[in-house]
Short mmCIF file of C-alpha atoms and ligand atoms in Angstrom, two decimals:
data_model
loop_
_atom_site.label_atom_id
_atom_site.label_comp_id
_atom_site.label_asym_id
_atom_site.label_seq_id
_atom_site.Cartn_x
_atom_site.Cartn_y
_atom_site.Cartn_z
CA UNK A 9 -17.71 7.21 19.38
CA UNK A 10 -15.09 6.00 21.84
CA UNK A 11 -12.86 8.37 23.77
CA UNK A 12 -9.64 7.36 22.08
CA UNK A 13 -10.81 7.96 18.50
CA UNK A 14 -12.64 11.16 19.27
CA UNK A 15 -10.82 14.29 18.18
CA UNK A 16 -11.39 17.95 18.86
CA UNK A 17 -10.58 18.70 15.24
CA UNK A 18 -13.61 16.72 14.09
CA UNK A 19 -15.81 19.53 15.41
CA UNK A 20 -16.37 22.21 12.82
CA UNK A 21 -17.76 24.84 15.17
CA UNK A 22 -19.67 25.08 18.45
CA UNK A 23 -22.52 26.74 16.58
CA UNK A 24 -23.34 30.20 15.35
CA UNK A 25 -23.33 32.94 17.97
CA UNK A 26 -26.78 34.21 16.93
CA UNK A 27 -29.79 31.94 17.27
CA UNK A 28 -31.10 33.10 13.87
CA UNK A 29 -28.18 31.38 12.15
CA UNK A 30 -27.59 28.62 14.64
CA UNK A 31 -28.92 25.07 14.39
CA UNK A 32 -30.10 25.75 17.92
CA UNK A 33 -33.08 23.42 17.74
CA UNK A 34 -30.73 20.46 17.26
CA UNK A 35 -29.31 21.08 20.72
CA UNK A 36 -31.79 23.36 22.45
CA UNK A 37 -31.54 23.34 26.22
CA UNK A 38 -34.91 23.28 27.92
CA UNK A 39 -34.24 25.57 30.87
CA UNK A 40 -36.50 26.59 33.77
CA UNK A 41 -37.15 29.84 31.93
CA UNK A 42 -38.52 27.92 28.94
CA UNK A 43 -40.70 25.86 31.22
CA UNK A 44 -42.09 28.96 32.89
CA UNK A 45 -42.87 30.63 29.55
CA UNK A 46 -44.62 27.53 28.29
CA UNK A 47 -46.86 27.60 31.36
CA UNK A 48 -47.93 31.11 30.42
CA UNK A 49 -46.78 32.68 33.68
CA UNK A 50 -44.78 35.55 32.21
CA UNK A 51 -45.36 37.66 29.14
CA UNK A 52 -42.17 39.70 29.21
CA UNK A 53 -38.89 37.85 28.78
CA UNK A 54 -35.87 39.97 29.64
CA UNK A 55 -32.25 39.21 28.96
CA UNK A 56 -28.99 40.85 28.03
CA UNK A 57 -27.65 40.45 24.53
CA UNK A 58 -26.76 36.86 23.78
CA UNK A 59 -28.70 35.28 26.64
CA UNK A 60 -31.00 33.29 24.38
CA UNK A 61 -34.15 35.30 23.61
CA UNK A 62 -34.25 34.40 19.92
CA UNK A 63 -33.34 30.78 20.73
CA UNK A 64 -36.49 30.52 22.86
CA UNK A 65 -38.64 32.19 20.20
CA UNK A 66 -37.39 29.65 17.67
CA UNK A 67 -38.09 26.81 20.08
CA UNK A 68 -41.70 27.89 20.50
CA UNK A 69 -42.40 28.82 16.92
CA UNK A 70 -40.49 26.24 14.89
CA UNK A 71 -40.98 23.19 17.00
CA UNK A 72 -44.71 23.28 17.29
CA UNK A 73 -45.60 20.30 19.51
CA UNK A 74 -49.30 20.98 19.22
CA UNK A 75 -48.86 24.71 19.69
CA UNK A 76 -49.88 27.04 16.95
CA UNK A 77 -47.49 29.94 17.09
CA UNK A 78 -45.75 32.64 15.17
CA UNK A 79 -42.66 34.77 15.69
CA UNK A 80 -43.04 38.47 15.00
CA UNK A 81 -39.68 39.92 14.24
CA UNK A 82 -39.38 43.67 14.59
CA UNK A 83 -36.13 43.84 12.65
CA UNK A 84 -36.79 46.44 9.96
CA UNK A 85 -40.08 47.52 11.54
CA UNK A 86 -41.10 50.97 10.21
CA UNK A 87 -40.90 52.74 13.57
CA UNK A 88 -41.13 56.12 11.85
CA UNK A 89 -44.47 55.21 10.25
CA UNK A 90 -45.83 54.01 13.57
CA UNK A 91 -44.52 57.13 15.33
CA UNK A 92 -47.06 59.22 13.37
CA UNK A 93 -50.06 57.21 14.59
CA UNK A 94 -50.46 58.98 17.91
CA UNK A 95 -53.50 58.58 20.14
CA UNK A 96 -53.89 62.13 21.44
CA UNK A 97 -56.81 61.03 23.59
CA UNK A 98 -54.54 58.94 25.81
CA UNK A 99 -51.83 59.96 28.26
CA UNK A 100 -48.44 60.58 26.75
CA UNK A 101 -46.98 57.22 27.76
CA UNK A 102 -50.04 55.37 26.46
CA UNK A 103 -50.10 57.16 23.11
CA UNK A 104 -49.25 53.98 21.19
CA UNK A 105 -51.22 51.40 23.15
CA UNK A 106 -54.34 51.53 20.95
CA UNK A 107 -52.36 51.20 17.73
CA UNK A 108 -50.33 48.25 19.07
CA UNK A 109 -53.47 46.50 20.26
CA UNK A 110 -54.88 46.88 16.77
CA UNK A 111 -51.67 45.49 15.22
CA UNK A 112 -51.66 42.50 17.57
CA UNK A 113 -55.37 41.86 16.85
CA UNK A 114 -54.63 41.81 13.11
CA UNK A 115 -51.73 39.41 13.65
CA UNK A 116 -53.87 37.12 15.79
CA UNK A 117 -56.59 37.18 13.11
CA UNK A 118 -54.10 36.19 10.44
CA UNK A 119 -52.74 33.39 12.62
CA UNK A 120 -56.23 32.10 13.45
CA UNK A 121 -57.20 32.11 9.78
CA UNK A 122 -54.18 30.01 8.91
CA UNK A 123 -55.26 27.28 11.35
CA UNK A 124 -56.30 24.08 9.52
CA UNK A 125 -59.60 23.63 11.38
CA UNK A 126 -60.86 27.16 10.84
CA UNK A 127 -62.88 26.24 7.76
CA UNK A 128 -65.47 24.91 10.21
CA UNK A 129 -66.10 28.35 11.61
CA UNK A 130 -69.02 30.48 10.45
CA UNK A 131 -67.46 33.68 11.75
CA UNK A 132 -64.12 33.35 9.97
CA UNK A 133 -65.37 35.08 6.78
CA UNK A 134 -65.73 38.38 8.68
CA UNK A 135 -62.06 38.32 9.61
CA UNK A 136 -61.08 37.22 6.15
CA UNK A 137 -63.05 40.03 4.48
CA UNK A 138 -61.58 42.62 6.82
CA UNK A 139 -58.02 41.53 6.06
CA UNK A 140 -58.56 41.28 2.31
CA UNK A 141 -60.33 44.67 2.15
CA UNK A 142 -57.47 46.37 3.91
CA UNK A 143 -54.37 44.38 3.08
CA UNK A 144 -55.23 42.52 -0.09
CA UNK A 145 -54.71 39.12 1.56
CA UNK A 146 -55.11 37.23 4.82
CA UNK A 147 -51.50 37.37 5.96
CA UNK A 148 -50.37 40.99 6.00
CA UNK A 149 -46.76 41.82 6.81
CA UNK A 150 -46.29 43.24 10.28
CA UNK A 151 -44.67 46.29 8.69
CA UNK A 152 -47.74 46.99 6.54
CA UNK A 153 -50.45 46.93 9.18
CA UNK A 154 -50.42 50.67 9.85
CA UNK A 155 -49.64 51.66 6.27
CA UNK A 156 -53.15 52.13 4.83
CA UNK A 157 -54.23 55.78 4.95
CA UNK A 158 -57.71 54.62 5.84
CA UNK A 159 -59.04 51.33 7.22
CA UNK A 160 -62.11 50.17 5.31
CA UNK A 161 -65.00 48.82 7.31
CA UNK A 162 -68.15 47.24 5.91
CA UNK A 163 -71.15 45.10 6.75
CA UNK A 164 -69.26 42.05 5.55
CA UNK A 165 -66.45 42.73 8.04
CA UNK A 166 -66.86 44.96 11.08
CA UNK A 167 -68.83 48.08 11.82
CA UNK A 168 -68.08 48.95 15.40
CA UNK A 169 -69.89 51.86 17.03
CA UNK A 170 -68.81 54.60 19.39
CA UNK A 171 -71.65 55.79 21.63
CA UNK A 172 -74.23 54.40 19.24
CA UNK A 173 -72.60 55.85 16.10
CA UNK A 174 -71.31 53.33 13.61
CA UNK A 175 -67.86 54.03 12.23
CA UNK A 176 -67.67 53.85 8.45
CA UNK A 177 -63.89 53.74 8.22
CA UNK A 178 -60.84 54.83 10.23
CA UNK A 179 -58.39 57.43 8.97
CA UNK A 180 -54.93 56.40 10.17
CA UNK A 181 -53.03 59.42 8.95
CA UNK A 182 -54.56 62.45 10.58
CA UNK A 183 -53.40 65.97 10.77
CA UNK A 184 -53.72 67.87 14.00
CA UNK A 185 -54.40 66.55 17.44
CA UNK A 186 -57.46 64.43 16.82
CA UNK A 187 -58.66 62.76 20.00
CA UNK A 188 -60.86 60.20 18.26
CA UNK A 189 -58.20 57.90 16.76
CA UNK A 190 -57.63 55.86 19.91
CA UNK A 191 -61.34 55.42 20.53
CA UNK A 192 -62.01 54.30 16.99
CA UNK A 193 -59.07 51.90 16.88
CA UNK A 194 -60.09 50.42 20.25
CA UNK A 195 -63.66 49.88 19.08
CA UNK A 196 -62.39 48.12 15.98
CA UNK A 197 -59.87 46.04 17.96
CA UNK A 198 -62.62 44.92 20.35
CA UNK A 199 -64.82 43.88 17.43
CA UNK A 200 -61.96 41.94 15.81
CA UNK A 201 -61.01 40.23 19.07
CA UNK A 202 -64.62 39.27 19.85
CA UNK A 203 -64.82 37.65 16.44
CA UNK A 204 -61.43 35.93 16.94
CA UNK A 205 -62.67 34.43 20.22
CA UNK A 206 -65.75 33.03 18.50
CA UNK A 207 -63.68 31.51 15.70
CA UNK A 208 -61.29 29.95 18.23
CA UNK A 209 -64.22 28.37 20.08
CA UNK A 210 -65.94 27.18 16.93
CA UNK A 211 -62.77 25.69 15.49
CA UNK A 212 -61.79 24.27 18.91
CA UNK A 213 -58.29 25.73 18.76
CA UNK A 214 -56.53 24.88 22.01
CA UNK A 215 -53.36 26.93 21.84
CA UNK A 216 -52.16 30.00 19.96
CA UNK A 217 -49.17 32.19 20.62
CA UNK A 218 -47.34 35.20 19.24
CA UNK A 219 -43.72 35.95 20.14
CA UNK A 220 -42.36 39.48 19.63
CA UNK A 221 -38.59 39.51 19.16
CA UNK A 222 -35.83 41.93 18.11
CA UNK A 223 -37.50 45.07 19.37
CA UNK A 224 -34.05 46.57 19.66
CA UNK A 225 -32.81 45.89 16.13
CA UNK A 226 -31.19 48.85 14.47
CA UNK A 227 -31.33 50.80 17.69
CA UNK A 228 -28.53 53.33 17.75
CA UNK A 229 -30.10 55.72 20.24
CA UNK A 230 -32.89 55.02 22.70
CA UNK A 231 -34.87 58.21 22.16
CA UNK A 232 -38.13 59.22 23.76
CA UNK A 233 -40.40 58.34 20.89
CA UNK A 234 -38.89 54.85 20.47
CA UNK A 235 -39.10 54.22 24.20
CA UNK A 236 -42.76 55.28 24.20
CA UNK A 237 -43.53 52.92 21.33
CA UNK A 238 -41.83 50.04 23.15
CA UNK A 239 -43.74 50.81 26.35
CA UNK A 240 -46.89 50.95 24.20
CA UNK A 241 -46.31 47.44 22.90
CA UNK A 242 -45.73 46.07 26.39
CA UNK A 243 -48.87 47.73 27.76
CA UNK A 244 -50.92 46.64 24.75
CA UNK A 245 -49.84 43.03 25.17
CA UNK A 246 -50.58 43.15 28.87
CA UNK A 247 -54.10 44.51 28.29
CA UNK A 248 -54.85 41.96 25.60
CA UNK A 249 -53.65 39.16 27.86
CA UNK A 250 -55.97 40.29 30.62
CA UNK A 251 -58.90 40.44 28.19
CA UNK A 252 -58.01 37.04 26.74
CA UNK A 253 -57.87 35.52 30.20
CA UNK A 254 -61.29 36.91 31.08
CA UNK A 255 -62.81 35.34 28.01
CA UNK A 256 -60.99 32.05 28.65
CA UNK A 257 -59.18 32.27 25.32
CA UNK A 258 -56.02 30.18 24.72
CA UNK A 259 -54.04 33.04 23.15
CA UNK A 260 -50.60 33.64 24.60
CA UNK A 261 -48.62 36.78 23.79
CA UNK A 262 -44.96 37.11 24.75
CA UNK A 263 -42.55 40.01 24.33
CA UNK A 264 -38.76 39.44 24.39
CA UNK A 265 -36.73 42.48 25.30
CA UNK A 266 -33.15 43.37 26.09
CA UNK A 267 -32.91 44.02 29.83
CA UNK A 268 -30.86 47.22 29.41
CA UNK A 269 -33.73 48.75 27.44
CA UNK A 270 -36.29 47.66 30.04
CA UNK A 271 -34.17 49.28 32.76
CA UNK A 272 -34.44 52.64 31.01
CA UNK A 273 -38.21 52.57 30.64
CA UNK A 274 -40.38 54.49 33.03
CA UNK A 275 -44.12 54.12 33.40
CA UNK A 276 -46.51 53.65 36.26
CA UNK A 277 -47.17 49.91 36.07
CA UNK A 278 -43.58 48.94 35.47
CA UNK A 279 -43.08 47.57 38.96
CA UNK A 280 -46.16 45.41 38.77
CA UNK A 281 -44.89 43.86 35.56
CA UNK A 282 -41.39 43.39 37.00
CA UNK A 283 -42.74 41.66 40.09
CA UNK A 284 -44.91 38.95 38.68
CA UNK A 285 -45.16 39.06 34.91
CA UNK A 286 -41.60 39.21 33.69
CA UNK A 287 -38.84 36.69 33.63
CA UNK A 288 -35.08 37.23 33.41
CA UNK A 289 -32.91 34.88 31.42
CA UNK A 290 -30.06 33.89 33.68
CA UNK A 291 -27.30 31.33 33.28
CA UNK A 292 -24.76 29.84 35.63
CA UNK A 293 -21.64 27.69 35.17
CA UNK A 294 -23.68 24.47 35.38
CA UNK A 295 -26.35 25.44 32.87
CA UNK A 296 -23.73 26.83 30.48
CA UNK A 297 -21.80 23.57 30.71
CA UNK A 298 -25.00 21.68 29.87
CA UNK A 299 -25.52 23.97 26.89
CA UNK A 300 -22.01 23.29 25.57
CA UNK A 301 -22.19 19.56 26.27
CA UNK A 302 -25.49 19.31 24.39
CA UNK A 303 -23.64 20.79 21.41
CA UNK A 304 -20.67 18.45 21.77
CA UNK A 305 -23.05 15.53 21.92
CA UNK A 306 -25.11 16.62 18.90
CA UNK A 307 -22.04 17.35 16.80
CA UNK A 308 -19.90 14.33 17.63
CA UNK A 309 -22.14 11.71 19.14
CA UNK A 310 -19.62 11.53 21.98
CA UNK A 311 -20.96 11.33 25.50
CA UNK A 312 -17.61 12.30 27.00
CA UNK A 313 -18.66 15.92 27.26
CA UNK A 314 -16.35 18.84 27.92
CA UNK A 315 -13.68 16.71 29.61
CA UNK A 316 -13.31 14.71 26.43
CA UNK A 317 -12.16 17.88 24.66
CA UNK A 318 -9.40 19.11 26.99
CA UNK A 319 -6.08 17.95 28.32
CA UNK A 320 -6.42 18.01 32.08
CA UNK A 321 -3.48 20.36 32.76
CA UNK A 322 -4.60 23.20 35.04
CA UNK A 323 -4.00 26.80 34.05
CA UNK A 324 -2.15 29.44 36.06
CA UNK A 325 -3.41 29.66 39.63
CA UNK A 326 -4.65 26.06 39.45
CA UNK A 327 -7.64 27.22 37.45
CA UNK A 328 -9.54 24.84 35.22
CA UNK A 329 -9.89 25.75 31.56
CA UNK A 330 -13.63 25.99 31.94
CA UNK A 331 -13.36 28.48 34.82
CA UNK A 332 -10.71 30.44 32.96
CA UNK A 333 -13.10 30.84 30.02
CA UNK A 334 -16.16 31.60 32.13
CA UNK A 335 -14.30 34.31 34.05
CA UNK A 336 -13.98 36.14 30.73
CA UNK A 337 -17.69 36.01 29.95
CA UNK A 338 -20.78 37.65 31.39
CA UNK A 339 -22.16 34.12 31.87
CA UNK A 340 -24.05 34.38 28.58
CA UNK A 341 -24.28 31.56 26.05
CA UNK A 342 -23.07 33.74 23.17
CA UNK A 343 -19.86 34.63 25.04
CA UNK A 344 -19.02 31.01 25.77
CA UNK A 345 -19.80 29.83 22.24
CA UNK A 346 -17.72 32.66 20.79
CA UNK A 347 -14.75 31.87 23.02
CA UNK A 348 -14.85 28.19 22.16
CA UNK A 349 -15.16 28.81 18.42
CA UNK A 350 -12.04 30.97 18.54
CA UNK A 351 -10.23 28.37 20.65
CA UNK A 352 -11.18 25.71 18.12
CA UNK A 353 -9.62 27.70 15.29
CA UNK A 354 -6.53 28.29 17.40
CA UNK A 355 -6.19 24.59 18.21
CA UNK A 356 -6.57 23.58 14.56
CA UNK A 357 -3.94 26.13 13.56
CA UNK A 358 -1.58 24.49 16.03
CA UNK A 359 -2.37 21.02 14.69
CA UNK A 360 -4.92 20.23 12.01
CA UNK A 361 -5.55 16.96 13.84
CA UNK A 362 -5.68 18.52 17.31
CA UNK A 363 -7.15 16.06 19.78
CA UNK A 364 -7.71 18.27 22.79
CA UNK A 365 -7.59 21.90 23.89
CA UNK A 366 -4.33 22.88 25.55
CA UNK A 367 -3.84 25.82 27.90
CA UNK A 368 -2.01 27.69 25.15
CA UNK A 369 -5.02 27.35 22.85
CA UNK A 370 -7.15 29.03 25.46
CA UNK A 371 -4.67 31.80 26.23
CA UNK A 372 -4.05 32.54 22.55
CA UNK A 373 -7.77 32.93 21.89
CA UNK A 374 -8.21 35.72 24.37
CA UNK A 375 -7.24 38.63 22.08
CA UNK A 376 -9.86 37.93 19.48
CA UNK A 377 -12.48 37.08 22.06
CA UNK A 378 -11.79 40.32 23.88
CA UNK A 379 -12.49 42.35 20.72
CA UNK A 380 -15.74 40.46 20.29
CA UNK A 381 -16.77 41.30 23.85
CA UNK A 382 -16.02 44.98 23.28
CA UNK A 383 -18.21 45.08 20.19
CA UNK A 384 -21.10 43.36 21.99
CA UNK A 385 -20.77 46.00 24.70
CA UNK A 386 -20.87 48.72 22.04
CA UNK A 387 -24.25 47.41 20.90
CA UNK A 388 -25.52 47.38 24.45
CA UNK A 389 -24.10 50.60 25.86
CA UNK A 390 -24.11 53.02 22.92
CA UNK A 391 -27.90 53.49 22.72
CA UNK A 392 -27.75 54.71 26.33
CA UNK A 393 -24.41 56.47 26.31
CA UNK A 394 -22.65 57.01 22.97
CA UNK A 395 -19.41 58.17 24.62
CA UNK A 396 -18.65 55.10 26.68
CA UNK A 397 -15.43 54.56 24.69
CA UNK A 398 -13.97 57.58 26.45
CA UNK A 399 -14.41 55.81 29.77
CA UNK A 400 -12.83 52.62 28.46
CA UNK A 401 -9.93 54.64 27.09
CA UNK A 402 -9.47 56.10 30.55
CA UNK A 403 -9.18 52.53 31.89
CA UNK A 404 -6.63 51.72 29.17
CA UNK A 405 -4.60 54.77 30.13
CA UNK A 406 -4.48 53.62 33.74
CA UNK A 407 -3.20 50.33 32.27
CA UNK A 408 -3.82 48.06 35.26
CA UNK A 409 -6.87 45.87 35.77
CA UNK A 410 -7.49 47.40 39.18
CA UNK A 411 -7.44 51.11 39.92
CA UNK A 412 -8.69 53.69 42.35
CA UNK A 413 -11.23 56.41 41.89
CA UNK A 414 -8.73 59.28 41.67
CA UNK A 415 -6.86 57.62 38.84
CA UNK A 416 -10.08 57.18 36.92
CA UNK A 417 -11.23 60.72 37.57
CA UNK A 418 -7.95 62.11 36.26
CA UNK A 419 -7.77 60.00 33.12
CA UNK A 420 -11.47 60.27 32.30
CA UNK A 421 -11.48 64.06 32.57
CA UNK A 422 -8.56 64.19 30.18
CA UNK A 423 -10.45 62.21 27.56
CA UNK A 424 -13.98 63.47 28.05
CA UNK A 425 -15.22 65.26 24.91
CA UNK A 426 -17.36 68.42 25.21
CA UNK A 427 -20.51 66.63 24.04
CA UNK A 428 -20.15 63.93 26.66
CA UNK A 429 -22.14 65.18 29.63
CA UNK A 430 -21.54 62.18 31.86
CA UNK A 431 -19.31 63.01 34.82
CA UNK A 432 -16.76 60.55 36.17
CA UNK A 433 -19.04 59.19 38.93
CA UNK A 434 -21.88 58.56 36.50
CA UNK A 435 -19.39 57.04 34.08
CA UNK A 436 -18.29 54.53 36.74
CA UNK A 437 -21.93 53.74 37.49
CA UNK A 438 -22.60 53.05 33.79
CA UNK A 439 -19.56 50.79 33.53
CA UNK A 440 -20.74 48.94 36.61
CA UNK A 441 -24.28 48.59 35.25
CA UNK A 442 -22.97 46.70 32.20
CA UNK A 443 -20.40 44.79 34.28
CA UNK A 444 -17.48 46.39 32.49
CA UNK A 445 -16.11 46.83 35.99
CA UNK A 446 -16.81 45.80 39.56
CA UNK A 447 -16.06 47.66 42.79
CA UNK A 448 -14.27 46.52 45.88
CA UNK A 449 -16.56 45.39 48.62
CA UNK A 450 -15.13 44.83 52.04
CA UNK A 451 -16.46 41.91 53.96
CA UNK A 452 -16.62 41.62 57.77
CA UNK A 453 -13.23 40.09 58.56
CA UNK A 454 -10.92 42.26 56.57
CA UNK A 455 -11.48 40.30 53.37
CA UNK A 456 -12.30 41.94 50.09
CA UNK A 457 -14.27 40.86 47.06
CA UNK A 458 -15.14 42.45 43.76
CA UNK A 459 -18.84 43.12 43.34
CA UNK A 460 -19.90 42.80 39.72
CA UNK A 461 -23.46 43.41 38.65
CA UNK A 462 -23.73 40.15 36.66
CA UNK A 463 -22.54 37.86 39.44
CA UNK A 464 -23.70 39.74 42.50
CA UNK A 465 -26.75 41.82 41.49
CA UNK A 466 -27.94 42.17 45.09
CA UNK A 467 -24.85 44.18 46.01
CA UNK A 468 -26.10 47.17 43.99
CA UNK A 469 -24.00 50.14 42.99
CA UNK A 470 -21.96 51.82 45.71
CA UNK A 471 -21.46 55.47 44.89
CA UNK A 472 -18.78 55.74 47.55
CA UNK A 473 -16.67 52.89 46.18
CA UNK A 474 -13.02 53.77 45.72
CA UNK A 475 -11.39 50.66 44.19
CA UNK A 476 -12.41 49.12 40.88
CA UNK A 477 -11.54 46.18 38.71
CA UNK A 478 -12.13 45.90 34.96
CA UNK A 479 -13.80 42.70 33.75
CA UNK A 480 -11.24 40.11 32.65
CA UNK A 481 -12.87 39.74 29.23
CA UNK A 482 -11.73 43.27 28.35
CA UNK A 483 -8.16 42.83 29.58
CA UNK A 484 -6.71 42.21 26.12
CA UNK A 485 -8.82 44.75 24.23
CA UNK A 486 -8.02 47.51 26.72
CA UNK A 487 -4.39 46.32 27.06
CA UNK A 488 -4.45 45.99 30.83
CA UNK A 489 -1.91 44.41 33.16
CA UNK A 490 -2.76 42.11 36.01
CA UNK A 491 -1.26 44.10 38.88
CA UNK A 492 0.50 47.36 39.50
CA UNK A 493 4.14 47.33 38.52
CA UNK A 494 6.37 47.05 41.59
CA UNK A 495 7.71 50.50 42.52
N1 ATP B 26 -31.69 27.38 25.51
C1 ATP B 26 -30.69 27.34 24.63
N2 ATP B 26 -30.27 26.14 24.14
C2 ATP B 26 -29.26 26.10 23.24
N3 ATP B 26 -28.61 27.17 22.78
C3 ATP B 26 -28.98 28.38 23.23
C4 ATP B 26 -30.04 28.52 24.19
N4 ATP B 26 -30.18 29.83 24.46
C5 ATP B 26 -29.27 30.47 23.73
N5 ATP B 26 -28.55 29.62 22.99
C6 ATP B 26 -27.48 29.99 22.03
O1 ATP B 26 -26.82 31.15 22.53
C7 ATP B 26 -26.52 32.07 21.48
C8 ATP B 26 -27.17 33.42 21.76
O2 ATP B 26 -28.58 33.27 21.80
P1 ATP B 26 -29.60 34.26 21.07
O3 ATP B 26 -29.11 34.65 19.73
O4 ATP B 26 -30.94 33.64 21.18
O5 ATP B 26 -29.50 35.53 22.05
P2 ATP B 26 -30.44 36.83 22.12
O6 ATP B 26 -30.83 37.00 23.54
O7 ATP B 26 -31.53 36.73 21.12
O8 ATP B 26 -29.39 37.98 21.74
P3 ATP B 26 -29.66 39.41 21.04
O9 ATP B 26 -30.18 40.31 22.12
O10 ATP B 26 -28.30 39.84 20.57
O11 ATP B 26 -30.63 39.19 19.93
C9 ATP B 26 -27.03 31.40 20.19
O12 ATP B 26 -25.96 30.70 19.63
C10 ATP B 26 -28.07 30.44 20.70
O13 ATP B 26 -28.23 29.35 19.82
MG1 MG B 27 -31.98 37.79 19.41
#
């Protein structure tokens, strides 16, 4: 399509803001993170909301390219059922590791059995019998794996032994603090996995992967039991990966988790996992531009890119439209897509045949975008701190984008409800952690910059900071003014 005919109004949308609903595979951007995951270096993929976890899961599971893979979505997972299956023989933080390893082993079995070349394997019937005996079919739902009261074991499936004693069956729902459950489940998991490895070798399967997504769905409060179950899954996957590696098996297991939830987890090997086995999804202005241009290209066929969609008039302060938009995001794909979708509607309202974005289109879109950003922050912050609204209201009451610590202390104390136990310093630290605000950092030669967590993570939180600035994306929602009114 040539530049002169091409019109902004011919684009319907820049895509859905959630990868589940988006045609993301039509314009998927193959980033370094994707490359690293495909090489099997990391098993834990961390990212804030809207950074592209589900997009990557869809890439790996729906576009197979010789891989045999499955997405395991924990949306609607019966966490309360799982919470009852406690391994009292393990340390508190490892109480769910054995049950997760069993669940993953069952999922791998089901995936292996669905592979087209498995009919060649003489060991596959054992797996098949085990699944049919316990779940009535060979592809049980993730949510049903821990539902049976008792797991049936037989000669035709598995009969693992503990210290020479064969187990006839495993009771999943036990009363009292039985210390055997973990041992029994582990023995069964080992037997299943040994069989899986044989089947994989016999059927010459070269690649298999499971991707665990949406661990945070429906999370309104990150309580201790939920945290322990999430830690359990991570530890279970790590152990299985180590065992798979030892046996030279091509199974890859990857967990996708919101970084704010990871930050709140505490367990002894966390550092080790952070150092070498996890990967953070990060974007910058260039990669975000590539992401948007891939969409423009897929939707219009035009190779003009972003500059084909805008008039070239600079915004206030000689800022480009792109920079003006990015300054209102947390450099996450969802934020940019959301802003542009709103701007598109605004432009079409101005002129149904709008050819290019004008500065007014961008400015007029900020109100709606700002409300979106607030609701994304609700999803992120509330599980950690349900009263964060009180802190944002304090910022609104101050009414300027920048403020000092005394102003915040005064306004926050006025609004703090009795149940909210977070004092004003902690409140500021929380707001900083989610980049709702940045603090003033003085540089050597009398200059000053605003340190925000999302752009300058190395700066870290400064508990002695005295000047703060609210993120521009919240300016409209919180009704803030640029500068102090002249006295
Ligand atoms: N690599 C990519 N290529 C193209 N589009 C992407 C890519 N990564 C993310 N996106 C797009 O960004 C938006 C947000 O991504 P996604 O829904 O995957 O985020 P998420 O991390 O799963 O968020 P949440 O934690 O809320 O589930 C979607 O529209 C998605 O299609
Ligand atoms: Mg997602």
